[in-house]
Short mmCIF file of C-alpha atoms and ligand atoms in Angstrom, two decimals:
data_model
loop_
_atom_site.label_atom_id
_atom_site.label_comp_id
_atom_site.label_asym_id
_atom_site.label_seq_id
_atom_site.Cartn_x
_atom_site.Cartn_y
_atom_site.Cartn_z
CA MET A 1 32.17 9.73 -2.59
CA THR A 2 32.37 8.76 -6.36
CA PHE A 3 33.64 11.87 -6.70
CA LEU A 4 36.41 11.73 -3.86
CA LYS A 5 38.18 8.40 -5.31
CA ARG A 6 38.13 9.99 -8.49
CA GLN A 7 40.72 12.84 -7.18
CA PRO A 8 44.74 12.00 -7.95
CA LYS A 9 45.92 10.70 -4.39
CA VAL A 10 48.47 13.14 -3.37
CA LEU A 11 45.21 14.69 -1.98
CA THR A 12 46.38 15.92 2.03
CA ALA A 13 43.98 14.22 5.08
CA ALA A 14 43.29 17.84 5.49
CA PHE A 15 41.37 18.91 2.44
CA THR A 16 40.34 15.22 2.24
CA LEU A 17 38.69 15.74 5.64
CA ALA A 18 37.88 19.12 4.66
CA ILE A 19 35.12 17.54 1.42
CA ILE A 20 34.24 15.35 3.10
CA LEU A 21 32.24 17.23 6.17
CA SER A 22 30.81 19.60 3.75
CA SER A 23 30.16 16.60 1.53
CA PRO A 24 25.62 15.70 2.33
CA ASN A 25 27.19 12.53 1.60
CA ALA A 26 29.48 11.91 4.33
CA ALA A 27 28.66 8.78 6.31
CA TRP A 28 29.85 9.87 9.18
CA ALA A 29 26.77 13.18 9.45
CA GLY A 30 26.73 14.29 12.67
CA PRO A 31 22.98 14.97 13.97
CA ARG A 32 22.23 18.35 12.63
CA GLU A 33 23.10 16.50 9.27
CA GLU A 34 20.87 13.66 9.93
CA ALA A 35 18.29 16.08 11.32
CA LYS A 36 18.44 17.38 7.57
CA ARG A 37 18.72 13.94 6.32
CA MET A 38 15.53 12.69 7.94
CA TYR A 39 13.37 15.41 7.47
CA ASP A 40 14.08 16.11 3.68
CA ARG A 41 12.79 11.98 3.52
CA LEU A 42 9.94 11.84 4.89
CA THR A 43 8.53 15.73 4.07
CA GLY A 44 10.44 15.80 -0.20
CA THR A 45 11.27 18.92 1.98
CA LEU A 46 14.14 20.72 4.66
CA PRO A 47 13.26 21.87 7.21
CA ASP A 48 13.80 25.49 8.64
CA ASN A 49 16.16 26.30 11.26
CA ALA A 50 14.29 25.52 13.91
CA THR A 51 13.03 22.18 12.90
CA LEU A 52 16.47 21.53 11.82
CA ASN A 53 17.85 22.48 16.24
CA CYS A 54 14.58 20.86 17.42
CA MET A 55 15.69 17.32 16.24
CA GLU A 56 18.91 17.64 15.80
CA ALA A 57 18.69 17.70 19.85
CA MET A 58 16.99 15.52 19.97
CA ILE A 59 19.06 12.93 17.73
CA ALA A 60 22.28 14.31 20.01
CA GLY A 61 19.56 12.94 23.11
CA SER A 62 19.78 16.77 24.91
CA ASN A 63 16.86 17.31 24.22
CA ASN A 64 16.18 17.17 28.04
CA PRO A 65 14.69 19.77 28.92
CA VAL A 66 12.97 20.66 24.73
CA ASN A 67 14.99 22.91 23.20
CA ALA A 68 12.94 25.99 22.89
CA ASP A 69 12.67 25.44 18.78
CA CYS A 70 10.53 23.14 19.04
CA ASP A 71 6.89 23.75 18.46
CA SER A 72 5.37 22.24 21.50
CA SER A 73 1.24 21.63 19.00
CA LYS A 74 4.13 18.90 17.52
CA LEU A 75 5.67 17.18 19.83
CA ASN A 76 3.49 14.29 21.15
CA TYR A 77 6.87 12.11 21.65
CA ASP A 78 9.74 11.93 24.55
CA GLY A 79 11.22 14.04 22.15
CA ASN A 80 14.48 13.25 23.31
CA THR A 81 15.84 10.00 20.13
CA ALA A 82 15.62 9.53 16.78
CA ASP A 83 12.55 7.94 16.70
CA SER A 84 10.99 11.37 18.37
CA ALA A 85 12.69 13.71 15.38
CA ALA A 86 11.41 11.12 12.94
CA LYS A 87 7.86 11.55 15.01
CA TYR A 88 8.43 15.14 14.66
CA ALA A 89 8.63 15.95 10.74
CA MET A 90 5.87 13.48 10.79
CA GLU A 91 3.65 15.89 12.04
CA ASN A 92 4.53 17.82 8.92
CA LYS A 93 2.08 19.10 5.96
CA ASN A 94 4.28 17.99 3.98
CA PHE A 95 3.88 14.17 5.26
CA TYR A 96 0.91 13.47 4.75
CA ASN A 97 0.24 15.79 1.58
CA VAL A 98 3.48 15.37 -0.32
CA THR A 99 5.65 12.01 0.63
CA LEU A 100 1.94 9.27 1.10
CA LYS A 101 0.10 10.74 -1.47
CA ASN A 102 2.84 9.73 -4.02
CA PHE A 103 3.33 6.81 -2.34
CA ILE A 104 -0.20 5.96 -2.01
CA THR A 105 -1.29 7.05 -5.47
CA PRO A 106 -0.31 3.95 -7.52
CA TRP A 107 -1.98 1.68 -6.00
CA THR A 108 -4.86 2.84 -6.85
CA ASN A 109 -4.58 3.24 -10.66
CA GLU A 110 -3.75 0.24 -13.04
CA GLU A 111 -1.07 2.54 -15.11
CA GLN A 112 0.08 3.23 -10.67
CA ASP A 113 0.27 6.51 -11.79
CA LYS A 114 2.15 8.90 -8.33
CA TYR A 115 0.53 11.80 -10.33
CA ALA A 116 -3.32 10.81 -10.25
CA PRO A 117 -5.65 12.84 -8.06
CA LEU A 118 -6.33 12.22 -5.07
CA ASN A 119 -9.50 9.16 -4.21
CA ASP A 120 -10.81 8.34 -1.58
CA TYR A 121 -8.43 5.23 -1.82
CA THR A 122 -5.07 7.42 -1.49
CA ALA A 123 -7.13 9.61 1.52
CA THR A 124 -8.61 6.82 4.02
CA VAL A 125 -4.53 5.28 3.42
CA ILE A 126 -3.28 8.96 3.63
CA GLY A 127 -5.39 8.83 7.37
CA MET A 128 -5.43 5.84 8.55
CA ILE A 129 -1.35 6.25 8.37
CA ARG A 130 -1.55 9.47 10.28
CA ASP A 131 -3.65 7.91 12.83
CA ASP A 132 -2.05 4.58 13.31
CA LYS A 133 -5.15 2.96 12.81
CA PRO A 134 -4.50 -1.03 12.26
CA PHE A 135 -2.92 -1.40 9.04
CA ASN A 136 -3.65 -4.75 8.72
CA THR A 137 -7.99 -3.64 8.39
CA LEU A 138 -6.96 -1.88 5.81
CA LEU A 139 -9.09 -4.68 2.79
CA SER A 140 -11.05 -6.17 5.51
CA ALA A 141 -12.32 -3.00 7.21
CA ASN A 142 -15.43 0.15 7.17
CA ILE A 143 -13.47 2.46 6.76
CA LEU A 144 -13.12 6.08 4.90
CA TYR A 145 -11.45 9.16 5.29
CA THR A 146 -13.39 12.03 4.07
CA ALA A 147 -13.31 16.32 4.47
CA ASN A 148 -16.91 16.80 4.46
CA GLY A 149 -18.20 19.78 6.62
CA THR A 150 -14.63 21.00 5.57
CA VAL A 151 -15.04 20.35 1.46
CA SER A 152 -17.85 20.84 -0.66
CA PRO A 153 -19.07 19.12 -2.02
CA ILE A 154 -18.75 16.09 0.27
CA ALA A 155 -17.57 12.62 -0.70
CA ALA A 156 -20.22 10.95 -3.18
CA VAL A 157 -20.71 7.04 -4.72
CA ASN A 158 -20.50 8.76 -8.43
CA SER A 159 -17.76 11.02 -8.32
CA ASN A 160 -14.05 11.54 -7.43
CA GLN A 161 -14.95 15.94 -6.30
CA HIS A 162 -15.26 15.81 -3.70
CA TYR A 163 -10.88 14.65 -3.68
CA ILE A 164 -9.97 16.84 -5.86
CA ASN A 165 -11.42 19.69 -3.80
CA LEU A 166 -9.72 18.61 -1.71
CA GLU A 167 -6.34 18.45 -3.05
CA ASP A 168 -6.68 21.50 -4.88
CA GLY A 169 -8.00 23.26 -2.25
CA GLY A 170 -4.65 23.13 -0.30
CA TYR A 171 -5.48 21.55 2.50
CA ASP A 172 -3.31 20.09 5.91
CA LEU A 173 -4.43 16.45 5.41
CA ALA A 174 -2.41 16.61 8.82
CA ASP A 175 -4.92 18.40 10.46
CA LYS A 176 -7.53 15.32 11.88
CA ASN A 177 -10.31 18.57 12.31
CA ILE A 178 -10.03 18.64 8.47
CA LEU A 179 -9.22 14.41 7.54
CA LYS A 180 -11.59 12.96 9.78
CA GLU A 181 -12.65 9.20 9.70
CA THR A 182 -15.81 7.51 8.61
CA THR A 183 -17.44 4.54 7.66
CA GLN A 184 -18.27 3.40 3.58
CA THR A 185 -21.83 3.17 5.46
CA ALA A 186 -22.25 6.44 6.38
CA ALA A 187 -20.96 7.72 3.85
CA TYR A 188 -21.49 5.37 1.10
CA GLY A 189 -24.94 3.98 2.47
CA LEU A 190 -22.74 0.33 1.73
CA VAL A 191 -24.09 -2.61 4.27
CA ASP A 192 -21.25 -3.21 6.08
CA SER A 193 -20.44 -6.64 5.03
CA ALA A 194 -20.28 -5.22 2.03
CA THR A 195 -17.47 -3.36 3.22
CA ALA A 196 -13.26 -4.47 2.49
CA GLY A 197 -11.32 -2.00 3.15
CA ILE A 198 -9.90 0.24 0.60
CA VAL A 199 -10.29 -2.71 -2.02
CA THR A 200 -14.31 -1.63 -0.98
CA THR A 201 -13.60 2.29 -1.93
CA ARG A 202 -14.89 4.16 -4.96
CA ALA A 203 -11.72 4.77 -6.11
CA ALA A 204 -10.59 1.17 -6.07
CA ALA A 205 -13.93 -0.04 -7.49
CA ARG A 206 -13.67 2.44 -10.38
CA ALA A 207 -9.53 0.64 -11.50
CA TYR A 208 -9.98 -3.04 -10.74
CA PHE A 209 -13.73 -4.25 -11.25
CA ILE A 210 -14.70 -2.27 -13.77
CA ASP A 211 -14.96 -4.60 -16.59
CA GLY A 212 -13.17 -7.68 -17.06
CA THR A 213 -13.41 -10.58 -14.57
CA ASN A 214 -13.00 -9.04 -11.40
CA ARG A 215 -9.17 -10.78 -11.40
CA ALA A 216 -7.17 -7.30 -12.19
CA MET A 217 -8.83 -6.20 -8.24
CA PHE A 218 -6.88 -9.87 -6.94
CA ARG A 219 -3.64 -9.10 -9.30
CA PHE A 220 -3.83 -5.48 -7.46
CA THR A 221 -3.90 -6.23 -4.52
CA MET A 222 -1.53 -8.85 -4.42
CA ILE A 223 1.23 -6.84 -6.24
CA ASN A 224 1.12 -3.38 -3.85
CA HIS A 225 0.30 -4.40 -0.73
CA LEU A 226 2.13 -9.01 -0.68
CA CYS A 227 4.12 -7.64 -3.27
CA ASN A 228 4.00 -10.76 -5.61
CA ASP A 229 2.69 -10.37 -8.83
CA LEU A 230 0.75 -13.42 -9.70
CA GLU A 231 4.03 -14.86 -12.32
CA GLN A 232 5.85 -15.35 -9.24
CA LEU A 233 2.54 -17.27 -7.25
CA LYS A 234 2.37 -20.06 -10.53
CA ASP A 235 1.74 -22.99 -8.68
CA ILE A 236 1.04 -26.04 -11.23
CA THR A 237 0.06 -28.49 -8.81
CA ARG A 238 -3.28 -27.25 -7.28
CA VAL A 239 -6.55 -29.03 -8.19
CA ALA A 240 -8.33 -26.97 -10.62
CA ASP A 241 -12.40 -27.39 -9.06
CA ARG A 242 -12.02 -23.50 -8.29
CA ILE A 243 -11.06 -22.32 -12.38
CA ARG A 244 -13.89 -20.63 -14.12
CA GLN A 245 -16.06 -21.58 -17.30
CA ASP A 246 -13.89 -19.27 -19.37
CA VAL A 247 -10.00 -20.64 -19.13
CA SER A 248 -10.44 -23.12 -21.99
CA ARG A 249 -8.74 -26.10 -20.53
CA SER A 250 -6.96 -26.81 -23.73
CA PRO A 251 -6.19 -23.25 -24.93
CA GLY A 252 -4.92 -23.21 -28.90
CA GLY A 253 -5.94 -27.11 -29.28
CA ASP A 254 -3.23 -28.30 -26.19
CA SER A 255 -4.25 -29.19 -22.44
CA ARG A 256 -0.41 -29.61 -22.38
CA ILE A 257 -0.61 -25.67 -21.53
CA PHE A 258 -3.27 -25.83 -19.41
CA LEU A 259 -1.63 -27.98 -17.69
CA ASN A 260 1.83 -26.56 -17.68
CA ASN A 261 0.83 -22.88 -17.21
CA CYS A 262 -2.67 -21.45 -17.30
CA ILE A 263 -3.19 -23.35 -13.88
CA GLY A 264 -0.41 -22.19 -12.19
CA CYS A 265 -2.31 -19.26 -11.97
CA HIS A 266 -5.72 -18.96 -11.85
CA ALA A 267 -6.06 -22.47 -9.43
CA GLY A 268 -5.22 -20.21 -6.36
CA MET A 269 -6.53 -17.03 -7.92
CA ASP A 270 -9.89 -18.89 -9.57
CA GLY A 271 -10.64 -19.84 -6.19
CA LEU A 272 -9.88 -16.16 -3.99
CA THR A 273 -11.60 -14.49 -6.92
CA GLY A 274 -14.73 -16.02 -5.85
CA ALA A 275 -14.61 -13.67 -2.84
CA TYR A 276 -15.75 -10.38 -5.15
CA ALA A 277 -18.29 -12.03 -6.71
CA ASN A 278 -20.77 -10.12 -6.03
CA TYR A 279 -19.58 -6.66 -7.06
CA GLN A 280 -19.10 -4.61 -10.20
CA TRP A 281 -18.28 -0.94 -11.00
CA ALA A 282 -20.99 0.62 -13.40
CA TYR A 283 -21.49 3.11 -15.32
CA PRO A 284 -23.60 3.64 -18.29
CA ASP A 285 -22.71 1.22 -21.60
CA GLY A 286 -20.52 3.02 -24.01
CA GLY A 287 -20.73 6.31 -20.90
CA ASP A 288 -17.80 8.02 -19.27
CA PRO A 289 -16.97 5.45 -16.20
CA ASP A 290 -15.97 8.16 -14.32
CA THR A 291 -19.01 8.82 -13.53
CA GLY A 292 -20.00 5.30 -12.60
CA SER A 293 -20.36 3.92 -8.87
CA LEU A 294 -20.21 0.05 -7.17
CA SER A 295 -22.56 -2.05 -7.70
CA TYR A 296 -23.00 -4.61 -4.68
CA THR A 297 -25.89 -7.47 -5.20
CA PRO A 298 -25.87 -9.90 -2.08
CA GLY A 299 -27.21 -12.53 -3.08
CA THR A 300 -26.51 -12.78 -7.19
CA VAL A 301 -23.64 -13.31 -8.19
CA GLN A 302 -22.65 -11.32 -11.04
CA ALA A 303 -22.61 -11.68 -15.15
CA LYS A 304 -19.10 -11.04 -15.49
CA TYR A 305 -18.56 -14.78 -13.56
CA LEU A 306 -20.73 -16.86 -16.09
CA ILE A 307 -18.78 -14.91 -19.34
CA ASN A 308 -17.95 -17.08 -22.22
CA SER A 309 -19.27 -20.13 -19.91
CA ASN A 310 -18.24 -22.73 -23.83
CA ASN A 311 -14.18 -22.35 -23.28
CA PHE A 312 -15.31 -25.55 -21.55
CA LYS A 313 -18.16 -25.86 -20.61
CA ALA A 314 -17.58 -28.38 -17.03
CA GLY A 315 -15.53 -26.19 -15.52
CA HIS A 316 -16.04 -23.93 -12.04
CA ILE A 317 -19.64 -21.92 -12.08
CA THR A 318 -19.86 -19.13 -10.05
CA THR A 319 -22.91 -19.39 -8.21
CA ASP A 320 -22.72 -17.18 -4.41
CA ASP A 321 -19.00 -14.72 -2.93
CA SER A 322 -17.36 -18.27 -1.68
CA TRP A 323 -13.31 -18.35 -2.12
CA VAL A 324 -10.87 -21.43 -0.94
CA ASN A 325 -7.09 -20.31 -0.59
CA TYR A 326 -5.30 -23.68 -2.07
CA TRP A 327 -2.53 -21.56 -1.47
CA ARG A 328 -2.27 -21.70 1.77
CA ALA A 329 -0.37 -25.34 0.66
CA GLY A 330 2.05 -26.39 -1.52
CA PRO A 331 5.16 -23.56 -2.03
CA ASN A 332 2.40 -20.82 -1.77
CA TYR A 333 2.67 -21.55 1.83
CA LEU A 334 5.61 -19.75 2.08
CA LEU A 335 3.73 -16.39 2.39
CA GLY A 336 2.98 -16.87 5.43
CA TRP A 337 -0.91 -17.41 5.58
CA GLY A 338 -2.41 -16.07 9.26
CA THR A 339 -5.32 -18.07 12.28
CA GLY A 340 -7.97 -18.13 9.53
CA ALA A 341 -9.60 -21.29 7.98
CA GLY A 342 -8.11 -20.55 4.57
CA LYS A 343 -12.35 -20.40 3.42
CA GLY A 344 -15.08 -17.53 3.61
CA ASN A 345 -17.53 -16.03 1.65
CA GLY A 346 -17.18 -12.35 0.84
CA ALA A 347 -14.44 -9.99 0.15
CA LYS A 348 -13.98 -9.02 4.15
CA SER A 349 -13.22 -12.12 5.32
CA MET A 350 -11.00 -13.06 1.86
CA GLY A 351 -9.05 -9.35 2.70
CA GLU A 352 -8.71 -10.68 6.72
CA GLU A 353 -6.84 -14.13 4.93
CA LEU A 354 -4.33 -11.41 2.65
CA GLU A 355 -4.17 -8.77 5.51
CA ASN A 356 -2.97 -11.25 8.42
CA SER A 357 -0.08 -12.52 6.03
CA GLU A 358 3.50 -12.01 6.50
CA ALA A 359 3.71 -10.90 2.88
CA PHE A 360 2.21 -8.77 4.04
CA ALA A 361 3.75 -7.39 7.18
CA GLN A 362 7.03 -8.01 4.37
CA CYS A 363 5.25 -5.24 1.68
CA GLN A 364 4.59 -2.36 3.89
CA VAL A 365 7.57 -2.02 5.86
CA LYS A 366 9.50 -2.94 1.56
CA LYS A 367 7.96 -0.34 -0.07
CA VAL A 368 8.24 2.46 3.04
CA PHE A 369 12.32 1.81 3.38
CA LYS A 370 12.54 2.29 -0.65
CA ALA A 371 10.55 5.32 0.11
CA VAL A 372 12.41 6.33 2.91
CA CYS A 373 15.12 5.03 2.60
CA LEU A 374 15.42 5.62 -1.40
CA ARG A 375 17.12 1.90 -2.55
CA PRO A 376 15.06 -1.33 -1.88
CA PRO A 377 17.12 -3.53 1.07
CA VAL A 378 20.27 -5.25 -0.53
CA ASP A 379 23.12 -6.46 2.11
CA LEU A 380 22.34 -8.52 5.27
CA ALA A 381 21.98 -5.42 7.50
CA ASP A 382 19.46 -4.40 5.90
CA ARG A 383 17.20 -7.26 5.88
CA ASN A 384 17.74 -7.90 9.43
CA GLN A 385 16.97 -4.64 9.55
CA VAL A 386 13.89 -5.34 7.52
CA SER A 387 13.20 -8.09 9.69
CA ALA A 388 12.45 -6.61 13.35
CA MET A 389 10.66 -3.27 11.61
CA VAL A 390 8.02 -6.54 10.96
CA ASN A 391 8.64 -7.87 14.28
CA THR A 392 7.75 -4.48 15.83
CA PHE A 393 4.91 -4.09 12.77
CA LYS A 394 3.37 -6.99 14.29
CA SER A 395 4.12 -7.45 17.49
CA ASP A 396 2.56 -3.59 17.85
CA GLY A 397 -0.58 -3.27 16.50
CA TYR A 398 0.20 -2.81 12.78
CA LYS A 399 1.27 0.86 13.36
CA MET A 400 2.67 1.90 9.72
CA LYS A 401 4.13 6.19 10.84
CA GLN A 402 6.55 3.23 13.77
CA VAL A 403 7.44 2.12 9.80
CA PHE A 404 8.53 4.70 8.74
CA ALA A 405 9.81 6.42 11.57
CA ASP A 406 13.00 3.21 11.94
CA ALA A 407 12.96 3.39 7.85
CA ALA A 408 13.72 7.27 8.65
CA VAL A 409 16.20 6.13 11.41
CA TYR A 410 18.16 2.93 10.39
CA CYS A 411 19.29 5.28 6.74
CA LYS A 412 20.16 8.82 8.98
CA GLY A 413 23.23 8.39 8.04
CA ILE A 414 23.40 6.99 4.23
C1 HEC B 1 1.13 -15.66 -14.47
C2 HEC B 1 -0.48 -15.79 -13.92
C3 HEC B 1 -1.73 -16.03 -14.76
C4 HEC B 1 -0.84 -17.15 -16.30
C5 HEC B 1 0.26 -18.23 -16.06
C6 HEC B 1 -2.55 -17.18 -16.84
N1 HEC B 1 -3.67 -16.46 -16.42
FE1 HEC B 1 -5.29 -15.52 -17.58
N2 HEC B 1 -4.88 -14.04 -15.81
C7 HEC B 1 -4.60 -14.16 -15.16
C8 HEC B 1 -5.28 -12.61 -14.61
C9 HEC B 1 -4.46 -11.64 -13.75
C10 HEC B 1 -6.38 -11.57 -14.82
C11 HEC B 1 -6.61 -10.81 -15.42
C12 HEC B 1 -6.09 -10.09 -15.28
C13 HEC B 1 -7.10 -8.67 -16.01
O1 HEC B 1 -8.21 -8.82 -15.94
O2 HEC B 1 -6.36 -7.93 -15.61
C14 HEC B 1 -6.80 -13.15 -16.22
C15 HEC B 1 -7.40 -13.40 -16.67
C16 HEC B 1 -8.04 -14.61 -17.84
C17 HEC B 1 -9.23 -14.78 -18.46
C18 HEC B 1 -10.35 -13.50 -18.60
C19 HEC B 1 -10.19 -12.29 -19.32
C20 HEC B 1 -10.92 -11.51 -19.31
O3 HEC B 1 -11.42 -11.19 -20.13
O4 HEC B 1 -10.94 -10.82 -18.71
C21 HEC B 1 -8.75 -15.77 -19.40
C22 HEC B 1 -9.72 -16.38 -20.23
C23 HEC B 1 -8.21 -16.51 -19.00
N3 HEC B 1 -7.22 -15.70 -17.98
C24 HEC B 1 -7.43 -17.71 -19.75
C25 HEC B 1 -6.10 -18.15 -19.22
C26 HEC B 1 -5.94 -19.20 -20.15
C27 HEC B 1 -6.33 -19.98 -20.77
C28 HEC B 1 -3.86 -18.91 -19.50
C29 HEC B 1 -3.00 -20.19 -20.00
C30 HEC B 1 -2.70 -19.98 -21.63
C31 HEC B 1 -4.05 -18.04 -18.67
N4 HEC B 1 -4.80 -17.42 -18.34
C32 HEC B 1 -3.19 -18.21 -17.78
C33 HEC B 1 -2.95 -14.63 -15.06
C34 HEC B 1 -3.09 -15.17 -15.26
#
């Protein structure tokens, strides 16, 4: 519309109208324009004429009887609303292979690179969204999606080749006979109690359990799934008794720095990361990390939890995989914790703690809003829309496809 603003004021009304009608950004676009925009936002491509005719009829509410241009194999919904039009578009391969792949991939590597190759984390989230799996099991379920039986080699603990070949082969990830649900136990031999949704996928372990102290897994889970980096969560009023020995209590000889800064993140974070004490990304010393695999040692705390113990001898010594959420109280109660106990053992129960928070639900909705509307929610109308979407998401089984549809419908005219 900036183009219009720059026009001399002598423009006739008719001329102005002609420009607006031919502009793809016209605010009062008709159903056909809306169909095109929804399809483009959801799949990254333009619809063919038949698809456009079908979606247009749905948006106009005139798709009863069903328009002859609609592909009945993709019509899983009542077919006569904008919501149905969005879901019709989402039956397209490109929604899964392109839009979702680019949406999810940045969560799976520290660089947040959306062009990284397909991996088990991305494929599993694509499958969960496609099949309407309750998304509030993302950080706890024993779930994995593979194309075993179609693509070789089969998914393996020590290689990503299966997923690289799945991507390079151009297979349709919308096809349930290709990308199929299984468990981490069946595919990787990981015991059920060790599984924690995408946290224990090969790709997440490779990215965030490698070296370090396993705090990176926690930090990136908070960034990607609660939409908060630790800087935003700092609370120096929590007790420090779970802070490990590696964190100096007087950095540079000044205990005030610990009390005013370090404790702000580490009191909460170190209490929660106890959950990951039995995990490690194992790879040959000096070798290629990409050939490594997730090591899970029930009953034995990984050595990385006990390093640099001389930094503060009286610090917390990790003896098991127990965790506690000190952030249920203090300012971070605002994350809206669920009904859990706020403590437990292992990554699965800690994942449940995170995924049942209000912040988790809001984060998923905001990420989708931004991906589909191509902007973050800004004004009151947007914020009300986000709240409505969060409520539907939570009360209707945490279905991500519905969130995408809701966002596409909301932004179809703008
Ligand atoms: C904004 C939050 C935040 C604050 C404040 C903070 N840390 Fe950390 N700290 C982290 C995170 C996140 C990690 C994990 C980094 C990673 O592995 O990617 C970490 C890791 C560490 C580690 C382990 C480093 C390793 O070998 O991987 C030490 C030791 C540590 N912090 C000490 C401190 C001290 C001392 C202070 C105060 C001067 C401090 N931290 C302040 C968030 C914080």
